[in-house]
Short mmCIF file of C-alpha atoms in Angstrom, two decimals:
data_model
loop_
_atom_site.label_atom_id
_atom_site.label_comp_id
_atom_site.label_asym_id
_atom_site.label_seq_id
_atom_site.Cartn_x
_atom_site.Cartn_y
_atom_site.Cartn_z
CA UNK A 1 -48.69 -24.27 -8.75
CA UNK A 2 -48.46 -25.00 -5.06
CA UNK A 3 -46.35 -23.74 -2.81
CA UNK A 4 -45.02 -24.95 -0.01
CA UNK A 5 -44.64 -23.31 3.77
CA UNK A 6 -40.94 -22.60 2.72
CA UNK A 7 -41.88 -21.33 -0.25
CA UNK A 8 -44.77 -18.89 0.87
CA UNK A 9 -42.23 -17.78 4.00
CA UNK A 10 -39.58 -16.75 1.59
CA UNK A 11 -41.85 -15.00 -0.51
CA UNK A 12 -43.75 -13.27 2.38
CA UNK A 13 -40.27 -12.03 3.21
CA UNK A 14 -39.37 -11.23 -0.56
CA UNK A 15 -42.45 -9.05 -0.67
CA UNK A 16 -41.81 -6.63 1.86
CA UNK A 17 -37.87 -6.28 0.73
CA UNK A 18 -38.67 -6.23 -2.50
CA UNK A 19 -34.80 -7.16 -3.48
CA UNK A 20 -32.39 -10.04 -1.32
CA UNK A 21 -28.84 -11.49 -2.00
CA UNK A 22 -29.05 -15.12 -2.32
CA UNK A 23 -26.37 -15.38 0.50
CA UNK A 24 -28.94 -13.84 2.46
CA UNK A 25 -31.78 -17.02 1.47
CA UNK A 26 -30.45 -19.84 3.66
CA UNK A 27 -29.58 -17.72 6.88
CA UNK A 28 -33.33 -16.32 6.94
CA UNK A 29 -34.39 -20.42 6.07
CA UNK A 30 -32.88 -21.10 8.94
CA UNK A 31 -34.52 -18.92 10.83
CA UNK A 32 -37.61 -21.13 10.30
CA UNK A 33 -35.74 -24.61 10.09
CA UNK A 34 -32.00 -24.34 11.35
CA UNK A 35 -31.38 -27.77 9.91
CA UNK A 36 -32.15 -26.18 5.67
CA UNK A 37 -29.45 -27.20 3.82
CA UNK A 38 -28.12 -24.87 0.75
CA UNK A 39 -29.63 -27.74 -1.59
CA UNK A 40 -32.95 -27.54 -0.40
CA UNK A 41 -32.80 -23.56 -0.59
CA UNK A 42 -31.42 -23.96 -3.85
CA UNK A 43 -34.91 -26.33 -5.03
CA UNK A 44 -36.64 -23.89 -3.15
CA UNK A 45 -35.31 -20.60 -5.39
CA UNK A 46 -35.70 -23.49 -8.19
CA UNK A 47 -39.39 -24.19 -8.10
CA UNK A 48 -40.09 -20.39 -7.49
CA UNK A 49 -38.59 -19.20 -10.27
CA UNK A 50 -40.09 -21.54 -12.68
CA UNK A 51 -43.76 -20.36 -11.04
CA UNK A 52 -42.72 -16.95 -12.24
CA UNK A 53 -42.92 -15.50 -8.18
CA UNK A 54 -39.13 -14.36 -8.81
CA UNK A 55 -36.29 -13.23 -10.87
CA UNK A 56 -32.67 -13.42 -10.71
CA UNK A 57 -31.28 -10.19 -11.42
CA UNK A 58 -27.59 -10.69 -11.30
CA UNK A 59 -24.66 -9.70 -9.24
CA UNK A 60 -26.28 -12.48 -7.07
CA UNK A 61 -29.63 -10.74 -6.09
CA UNK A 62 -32.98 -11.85 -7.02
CA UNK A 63 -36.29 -10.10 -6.80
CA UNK A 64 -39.91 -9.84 -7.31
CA UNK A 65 -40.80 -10.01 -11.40
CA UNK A 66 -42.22 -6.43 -11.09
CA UNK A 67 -39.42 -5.13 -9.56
CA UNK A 68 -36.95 -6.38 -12.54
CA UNK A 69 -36.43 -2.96 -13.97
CA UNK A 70 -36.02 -1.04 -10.72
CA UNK A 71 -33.05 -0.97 -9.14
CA UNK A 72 -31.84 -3.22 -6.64
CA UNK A 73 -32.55 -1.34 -2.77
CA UNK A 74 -28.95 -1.30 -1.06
CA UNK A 75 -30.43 0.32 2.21
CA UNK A 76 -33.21 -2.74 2.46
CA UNK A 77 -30.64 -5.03 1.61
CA UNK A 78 -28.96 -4.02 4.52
CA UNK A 79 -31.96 -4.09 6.60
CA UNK A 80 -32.04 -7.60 5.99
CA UNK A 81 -28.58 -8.23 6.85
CA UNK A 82 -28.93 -6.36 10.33
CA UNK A 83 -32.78 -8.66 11.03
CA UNK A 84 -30.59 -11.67 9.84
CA UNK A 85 -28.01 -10.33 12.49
CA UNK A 86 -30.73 -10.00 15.39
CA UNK A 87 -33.43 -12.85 14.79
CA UNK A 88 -32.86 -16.33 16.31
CA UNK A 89 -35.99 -17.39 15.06
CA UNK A 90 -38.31 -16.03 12.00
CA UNK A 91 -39.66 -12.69 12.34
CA UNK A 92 -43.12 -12.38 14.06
CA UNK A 93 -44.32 -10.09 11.76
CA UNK A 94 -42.06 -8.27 8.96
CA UNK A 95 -42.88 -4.96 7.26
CA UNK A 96 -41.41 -3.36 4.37
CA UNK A 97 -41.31 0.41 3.67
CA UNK A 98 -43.62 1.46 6.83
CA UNK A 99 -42.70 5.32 6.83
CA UNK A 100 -40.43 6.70 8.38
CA UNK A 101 -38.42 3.26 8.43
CA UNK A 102 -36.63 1.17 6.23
CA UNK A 103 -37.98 -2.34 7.78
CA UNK A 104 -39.44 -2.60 10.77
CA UNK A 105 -39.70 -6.57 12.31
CA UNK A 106 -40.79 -8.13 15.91
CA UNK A 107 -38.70 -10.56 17.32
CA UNK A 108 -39.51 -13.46 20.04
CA UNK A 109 -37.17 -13.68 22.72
CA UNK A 110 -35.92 -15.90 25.53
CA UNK A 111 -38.98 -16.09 28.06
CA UNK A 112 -41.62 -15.39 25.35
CA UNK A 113 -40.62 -11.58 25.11
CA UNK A 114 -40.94 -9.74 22.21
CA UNK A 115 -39.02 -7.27 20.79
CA UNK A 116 -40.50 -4.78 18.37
CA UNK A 117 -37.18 -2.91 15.70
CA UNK A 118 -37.35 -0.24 12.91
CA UNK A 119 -34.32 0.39 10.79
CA UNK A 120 -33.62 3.97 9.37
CA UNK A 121 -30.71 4.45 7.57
CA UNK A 122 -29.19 7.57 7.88
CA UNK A 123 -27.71 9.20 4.57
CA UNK A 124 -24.78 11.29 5.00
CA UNK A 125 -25.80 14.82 5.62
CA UNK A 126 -29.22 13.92 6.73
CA UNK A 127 -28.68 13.30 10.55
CA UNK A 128 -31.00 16.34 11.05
CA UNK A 129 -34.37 15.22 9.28
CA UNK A 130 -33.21 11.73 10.87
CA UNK A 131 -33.54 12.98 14.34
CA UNK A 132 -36.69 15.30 13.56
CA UNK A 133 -38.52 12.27 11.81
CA UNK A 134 -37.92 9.37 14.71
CA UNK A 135 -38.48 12.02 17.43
CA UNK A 136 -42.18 12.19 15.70
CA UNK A 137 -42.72 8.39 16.00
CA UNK A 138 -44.26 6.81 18.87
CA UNK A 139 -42.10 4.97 21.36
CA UNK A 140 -42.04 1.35 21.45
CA UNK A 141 -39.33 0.12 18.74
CA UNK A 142 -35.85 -0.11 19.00
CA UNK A 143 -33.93 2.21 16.50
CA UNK A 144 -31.42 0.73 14.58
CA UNK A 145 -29.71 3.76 12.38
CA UNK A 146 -27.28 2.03 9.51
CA UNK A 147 -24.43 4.78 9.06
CA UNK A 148 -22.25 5.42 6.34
CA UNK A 149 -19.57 6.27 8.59
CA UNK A 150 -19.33 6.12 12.39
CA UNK A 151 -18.68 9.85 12.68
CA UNK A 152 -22.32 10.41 11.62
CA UNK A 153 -23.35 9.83 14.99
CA UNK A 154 -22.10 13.16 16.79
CA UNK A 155 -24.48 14.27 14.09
CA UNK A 156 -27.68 12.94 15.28
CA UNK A 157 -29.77 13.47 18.42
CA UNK A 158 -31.97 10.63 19.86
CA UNK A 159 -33.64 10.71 22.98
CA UNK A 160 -35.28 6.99 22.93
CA UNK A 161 -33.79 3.67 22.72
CA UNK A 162 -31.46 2.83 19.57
CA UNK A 163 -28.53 1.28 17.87
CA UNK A 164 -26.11 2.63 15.29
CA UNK A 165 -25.18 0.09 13.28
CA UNK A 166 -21.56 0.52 11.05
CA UNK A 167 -20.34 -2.03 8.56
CA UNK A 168 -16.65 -2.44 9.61
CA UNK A 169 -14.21 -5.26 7.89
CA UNK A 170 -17.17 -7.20 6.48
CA UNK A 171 -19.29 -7.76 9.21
CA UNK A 172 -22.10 -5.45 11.09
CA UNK A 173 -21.16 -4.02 14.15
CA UNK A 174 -23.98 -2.41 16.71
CA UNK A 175 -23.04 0.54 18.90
CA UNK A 176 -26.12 1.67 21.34
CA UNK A 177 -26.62 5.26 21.30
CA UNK A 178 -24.62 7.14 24.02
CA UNK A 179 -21.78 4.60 23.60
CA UNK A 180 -20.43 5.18 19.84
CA UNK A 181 -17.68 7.31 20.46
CA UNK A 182 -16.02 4.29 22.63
#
């Protein structure tokens, strides 16, 4: 079957989360074309599914058909949620599960700049290894660090640009390092 530009966008995306809400479709369509209406996303997720390129899985996720039996990633689904929080246009380049990082994703900027972001999430009593594995990487990306709690922070020491990023009432909230107790 052919696929469209929309289609082959959402599934380049799809393939390096793996797993994504379907509240999370139109937002990252509209990263490509802000005037995508739910409809067309809808024909979209339509035509894709009858190709066989992806499942519905429930509990309003779908996924990749070899992923079916594996369960759904919460920490990339939140990656997702913090890009779709970021990006004002699509991703430059996207990449799924690039050790030590969740997602990592280049943005374009105002001006043509571009800004290069790698999300770790930080489990709850893993702030050390957290620390010891992004002081190892080379500089260049923005840190974003999804806690479970704000607390967590005191926990963690950083010495290079990042975020911590908290889920309060609903919505994500970013706190740059240094400024989290405030």
């Amino acid at each position: 079957m052919l696929l469209t530009k929309d289609h082959q966008y959402l599934l380049s995306i799809l393939r390096e989360t793996g797993d994504m809400r379907l509240d999370q479709v139109l937002p990252l369509m509209r990263l490509r074309d802000a005037q995508k209406r739910a409809s067309q996303c809808e024909g979209i997720l339509r035509h894709l599914r009858y190709c066989g390129e992806l499942m519905p899985r429930g509990d309003g996720l779908i996924c990749l058909p070899e992923l079916r039996e594996k369960p759904p990633d919460s920490e990339m689904l939140t990656a997702l949620d913090i890009l779709l929080a970021l990006a004002t246009g699509p991703p430059l380049q996207l990449t799924g599960h690039r050790e030590p990082y969740k997602l990592a994703f280049l943005l374009e900027r105002e001006g043509g700049r571009i800004d290069s972001f790698a999300v770790l999430p930080v489990e709850p009593g893993r702030e050390q290894l957290v620390s010891i594995l992004v002081a190892q990487q080379p500089e260049g990306a923005t840190v974003l660090l999804p806690l479970a709690t704000l607390e967590q922070h005191r926990l963690l020491q950083i010495r290079r640009r990042h975020y911590f990023v908290v889920r309060q009432d609903g919505r994500l909230r970013f706190f740059q390092g240094g400024d989290a107790g405030k």
